[in-house]
Amino acid sequence: DDGPEDFSQMLYTLQAQPEQSSLRLPELRKRHPTLQMDYFAPGGNAGELLSLNGDQTRLLINTIAGSRQYDLVIVDLDSRLEELHHAVLQAADHTLWLVTGDAGVLRKTQLALRYGEQKWRDEFLAYRRKFKFVNARFWNNDSICEEALKLRLEGALPFVTEWMNEHKGADGSSSPLYRGAVEALLVRLAILERGGEDARGNRTEAKS
């Protein structure tokens, strides 16, 4: 609930005063006490986000990575494939694509991959090589996902039973099992160094 306009202000700066972006970043980011990471509070206007073009999206990522305060920059995308998503996927060093064994999820994933190939053709095929598909709700159904998508899953994350209770704010961040599984996956995929919990950048180079 804290800072719902912060991301909107960051987007405005990118569009109206891009040269001020690096100065606004420290003012508008928030700190998550449990995950020990900085983040932008979610905004309430989806239209503002979709108004970002490719250049502005790349500027936002480069502003954060270029601050040299972070070991890892995470962009949490929704399920669409717009110009914004295209720019993020181009800029990313790694793309983790979460799937489940649910038939609807698998069908939507198939359609999204086909749409990306049709819309961006060789560009999409080039950065698709960076995609790593992960089973986000592991119920011993890896084979179902792999058969439907005709690819090999790179890993799986445990299901947190508290999610079934629909507790307000339950997002898995309070589950040591889930957090440990996420870190182990990132380490195994060479996205994060083991023991790299500090998001303030004690290492040598930021990565997008």
CSV table of C-alpha atoms in Angstrom, one decimal:
chain,number,residue,atom,x,y,z
A,1,ASP,CA,0.0,0.0,0.0
A,2,ASP,CA,3.0,2.3,0.4
A,3,GLY,CA,4.0,4.5,-2.6
A,4,PRO,CA,1.4,3.5,-5.3
A,5,GLU,CA,2.3,6.6,-7.3
A,6,ASP,CA,6.1,6.0,-7.2
A,7,PHE,CA,6.3,4.0,-10.4
A,8,SER,CA,4.0,6.4,-12.2
A,9,GLN,CA,6.4,9.2,-11.2
A,10,MET,CA,9.3,7.1,-12.5
A,11,LEU,CA,7.5,6.5,-15.8
A,12,TYR,CA,6.8,10.2,-16.1
A,13,THR,CA,10.4,11.1,-15.6
A,14,LEU,CA,11.4,8.6,-18.3
A,15,GLN,CA,9.0,10.2,-20.7
A,16,ALA,CA,9.4,13.9,-19.9
A,17,GLN,CA,12.9,14.2,-18.3
A,18,PRO,CA,14.9,11.1,-19.1
A,19,GLU,CA,18.2,12.8,-18.1
A,20,GLN,CA,16.8,13.0,-14.5
A,21,SER,CA,16.0,9.2,-14.3
A,22,SER,CA,19.1,8.3,-12.3
A,23,LEU,CA,18.4,11.0,-9.8
A,24,ARG,CA,14.8,10.0,-9.3
A,25,LEU,CA,15.6,6.3,-8.8
A,26,PRO,CA,16.8,6.6,-5.1
A,27,GLU,CA,13.8,8.8,-4.3
A,28,LEU,CA,11.1,6.4,-5.6
A,29,ARG,CA,12.3,2.9,-4.8
A,30,LYS,CA,11.1,1.0,-1.7
A,31,ARG,CA,12.9,-1.6,0.4
A,32,HIS,CA,11.3,-5.0,1.2
A,33,PRO,CA,12.2,-5.9,4.8
A,34,THR,CA,11.8,-9.7,4.3
A,35,LEU,CA,13.4,-10.2,0.9
A,36,GLN,CA,16.1,-7.5,1.4
A,37,MET,CA,15.5,-6.1,-2.0
A,38,ASP,CA,14.6,-2.8,-3.5
A,39,TYR,CA,11.4,-2.5,-5.6
A,40,PHE,CA,8.9,-0.2,-7.1
A,41,ALA,CA,5.5,-0.3,-5.4
A,42,PRO,CA,2.8,-1.6,-7.9
A,43,GLY,CA,0.9,1.2,-9.6
A,44,GLY,CA,-2.8,1.3,-10.2
A,45,ASN,CA,-2.8,2.4,-13.8
A,46,ALA,CA,-2.0,-0.4,-16.3
A,47,GLY,CA,-2.4,2.0,-19.2
A,48,GLU,CA,0.7,4.0,-18.0
A,49,LEU,CA,2.8,0.9,-18.1
A,50,LEU,CA,1.6,-0.1,-21.6
A,51,SER,CA,2.3,3.4,-22.9
A,52,LEU,CA,6.1,2.8,-22.5
A,53,ASN,CA,7.8,2.3,-25.8
A,54,GLY,CA,10.9,0.2,-26.4
A,55,ASP,CA,13.4,3.0,-25.9
A,56,GLN,CA,11.9,4.1,-22.6
A,57,THR,CA,11.7,0.5,-21.4
A,58,ARG,CA,15.4,0.0,-22.1
A,59,LEU,CA,16.2,3.3,-20.5
A,60,LEU,CA,14.5,2.2,-17.3
A,61,ILE,CA,16.4,-1.1,-17.2
A,62,ASN,CA,19.7,0.6,-18.0
A,63,THR,CA,19.1,3.3,-15.3
A,64,ILE,CA,18.6,0.6,-12.6
A,65,ALA,CA,21.5,-1.6,-13.8
A,66,GLY,CA,23.7,1.3,-14.5
A,67,SER,CA,23.4,2.6,-10.9
A,68,ARG,CA,25.8,-0.3,-10.0
A,69,GLN,CA,23.9,-0.9,-6.7
A,70,TYR,CA,22.4,-4.2,-7.6
A,71,ASP,CA,23.6,-7.8,-8.3
A,72,LEU,CA,20.4,-8.6,-10.2
A,73,VAL,CA,17.6,-6.6,-11.8
A,74,ILE,CA,14.3,-8.5,-11.9
A,75,VAL,CA,11.5,-7.5,-14.3
A,76,ASP,CA,8.2,-9.2,-13.4
A,77,LEU,CA,6.1,-9.2,-16.6
A,78,ASP,CA,2.5,-10.1,-17.1
A,79,SER,CA,1.3,-12.6,-19.7
A,80,ARG,CA,1.0,-10.3,-22.7
A,81,LEU,CA,3.5,-9.8,-25.5
A,82,GLU,CA,3.5,-6.1,-26.3
A,83,GLU,CA,6.3,-3.7,-27.3
A,84,LEU,CA,7.2,-3.3,-23.6
A,85,HIS,CA,7.7,-7.0,-23.3
A,86,HIS,CA,9.6,-7.3,-26.5
A,87,ALA,CA,12.1,-4.7,-25.2
A,88,VAL,CA,12.5,-6.4,-21.9
A,89,LEU,CA,13.1,-9.8,-23.5
A,90,GLN,CA,15.7,-8.3,-25.8
A,91,ALA,CA,17.5,-6.7,-22.9
A,92,ALA,CA,17.4,-9.6,-20.4
A,93,ASP,CA,20.4,-11.9,-19.9
A,94,HIS,CA,18.0,-14.6,-18.6
A,95,THR,CA,14.3,-15.1,-19.0
A,96,LEU,CA,12.5,-17.5,-16.6
A,97,TRP,CA,9.1,-18.4,-18.0
A,98,LEU,CA,6.8,-19.9,-15.4
A,99,VAL,CA,4.4,-22.6,-16.3
A,100,THR,CA,2.2,-25.2,-14.5
A,101,GLY,CA,0.6,-28.5,-15.5
A,102,ASP,CA,-2.8,-26.8,-15.9
A,103,ALA,CA,-4.1,-27.4,-19.4
A,104,GLY,CA,-5.2,-23.8,-19.8
A,105,VAL,CA,-1.8,-22.4,-18.8
A,106,LEU,CA,0.0,-24.8,-21.2
A,107,ARG,CA,-2.4,-23.8,-24.1
A,108,LYS,CA,-1.8,-20.1,-23.4
A,109,THR,CA,1.9,-20.7,-23.3
A,110,GLN,CA,1.8,-22.5,-26.7
A,111,LEU,CA,-0.2,-19.6,-28.2
A,112,ALA,CA,2.1,-16.9,-26.8
A,113,LEU,CA,5.2,-18.6,-28.2
A,114,ARG,CA,3.6,-18.9,-31.6
A,115,TYR,CA,2.4,-15.3,-31.5
A,116,GLY,CA,5.9,-14.1,-30.6
A,117,GLU,CA,7.4,-16.0,-33.6
A,118,GLN,CA,4.8,-14.6,-36.0
A,119,LYS,CA,5.1,-11.0,-34.7
A,120,TRP,CA,8.9,-10.6,-34.3
A,121,ARG,CA,10.1,-13.6,-36.3
A,122,ASP,CA,13.9,-13.9,-36.2
A,123,GLU,CA,14.3,-11.4,-33.4
A,124,PHE,CA,12.0,-13.5,-31.2
A,125,LEU,CA,13.8,-16.8,-32.1
A,126,ALA,CA,17.1,-15.2,-31.3
A,127,TYR,CA,16.2,-14.2,-27.7
A,128,ARG,CA,14.0,-17.3,-27.2
A,129,ARG,CA,17.3,-19.2,-26.8
A,130,LYS,CA,17.6,-17.4,-23.4
A,131,PHE,CA,14.2,-18.7,-22.2
A,132,LYS,CA,14.3,-21.1,-19.3
A,133,PHE,CA,10.9,-22.8,-18.5
A,134,VAL,CA,10.2,-23.5,-14.8
A,135,ASN,CA,7.3,-25.4,-13.2
A,136,ALA,CA,5.9,-22.9,-10.8
A,137,ARG,CA,3.5,-25.3,-9.0
A,138,PHE,CA,5.4,-28.5,-8.7
A,139,TRP,CA,3.0,-31.5,-8.3
A,140,ASN,CA,5.1,-34.2,-10.0
A,141,ASN,CA,3.7,-33.0,-13.4
A,142,ASP,CA,7.0,-32.0,-15.2
A,143,SER,CA,6.4,-34.6,-17.9
A,144,ILE,CA,3.0,-33.1,-18.7
A,145,CYS,CA,4.5,-29.7,-19.2
A,146,GLU,CA,7.4,-31.0,-21.2
A,147,GLU,CA,5.2,-33.1,-23.5
A,148,ALA,CA,2.7,-30.2,-24.2
A,149,LEU,CA,5.4,-27.6,-24.8
A,150,LYS,CA,7.9,-29.9,-26.6
A,151,LEU,CA,10.8,-28.7,-24.4
A,152,ARG,CA,12.7,-29.5,-21.3
A,153,LEU,CA,11.9,-27.8,-18.0
A,154,GLU,CA,14.9,-26.2,-16.3
A,155,GLY,CA,13.6,-26.6,-12.8
A,156,ALA,CA,10.6,-26.6,-10.4
A,157,LEU,CA,9.4,-24.5,-7.4
A,158,PRO,CA,7.5,-26.0,-4.5
A,159,PHE,CA,3.8,-25.2,-3.9
A,160,VAL,CA,3.2,-23.3,-0.7
A,161,THR,CA,0.1,-24.7,1.0
A,162,GLU,CA,-0.8,-21.4,2.6
A,163,TRP,CA,-1.6,-20.1,-0.9
A,164,MET,CA,-4.7,-22.4,-0.9
A,165,ASN,CA,-6.1,-20.4,2.1
A,166,GLU,CA,-6.1,-17.1,0.2
A,167,HIS,CA,-4.6,-15.2,3.1
A,168,LYS,CA,-4.3,-11.5,2.4
A,169,GLY,CA,-0.9,-10.8,1.1
A,170,ALA,CA,0.3,-14.4,1.0
A,171,ASP,CA,2.9,-14.3,-1.7
A,172,GLY,CA,5.4,-17.0,-0.6
A,173,SER,CA,8.0,-14.5,0.5
A,174,SER,CA,7.5,-15.6,4.2
A,175,SER,CA,8.1,-19.3,3.3
A,176,PRO,CA,11.8,-20.3,3.9
A,177,LEU,CA,11.2,-23.4,1.8
A,178,TYR,CA,10.1,-21.4,-1.2
A,179,ARG,CA,12.7,-18.7,-0.8
A,180,GLY,CA,15.4,-21.4,-0.5
A,181,ALA,CA,14.1,-23.1,-3.6
A,182,VAL,CA,14.1,-19.9,-5.6
A,183,GLU,CA,17.7,-19.1,-4.6
A,184,ALA,CA,18.9,-22.6,-5.3
A,185,LEU,CA,17.3,-22.4,-8.8
A,186,LEU,CA,19.0,-19.1,-9.6
A,187,VAL,CA,22.3,-20.4,-8.4
A,188,ARG,CA,22.0,-23.6,-10.5
A,189,LEU,CA,21.1,-21.6,-13.6
A,190,ALA,CA,24.1,-19.3,-12.9
A,191,ILE,CA,21.9,-16.2,-12.5
A,192,LEU,CA,22.9,-15.6,-8.9
A,193,GLU,CA,26.0,-16.3,-6.9
A,194,ARG,CA,25.4,-18.5,-3.8
A,195,GLY,CA,25.0,-16.4,-0.7
A,196,GLY,CA,24.1,-13.3,-2.7
A,197,GLU,CA,21.3,-12.0,-0.6
A,198,ASP,CA,22.5,-8.5,-0.4
A,199,ALA,CA,20.8,-6.3,-3.0
A,200,ARG,CA,22.9,-3.3,-2.3
A,201,GLY,CA,25.7,-4.3,-4.6
A,202,ASN,CA,28.7,-5.6,-2.8
A,203,ARG,CA,30.0,-7.3,-5.9
A,204,THR,CA,31.6,-5.8,-8.9
A,205,GLU,CA,29.0,-5.5,-11.6
A,206,ALA,CA,25.3,-5.1,-11.9
A,207,LYS,CA,23.5,-7.5,-14.3
A,208,SER,CA,20.1,-7.1,-16.0
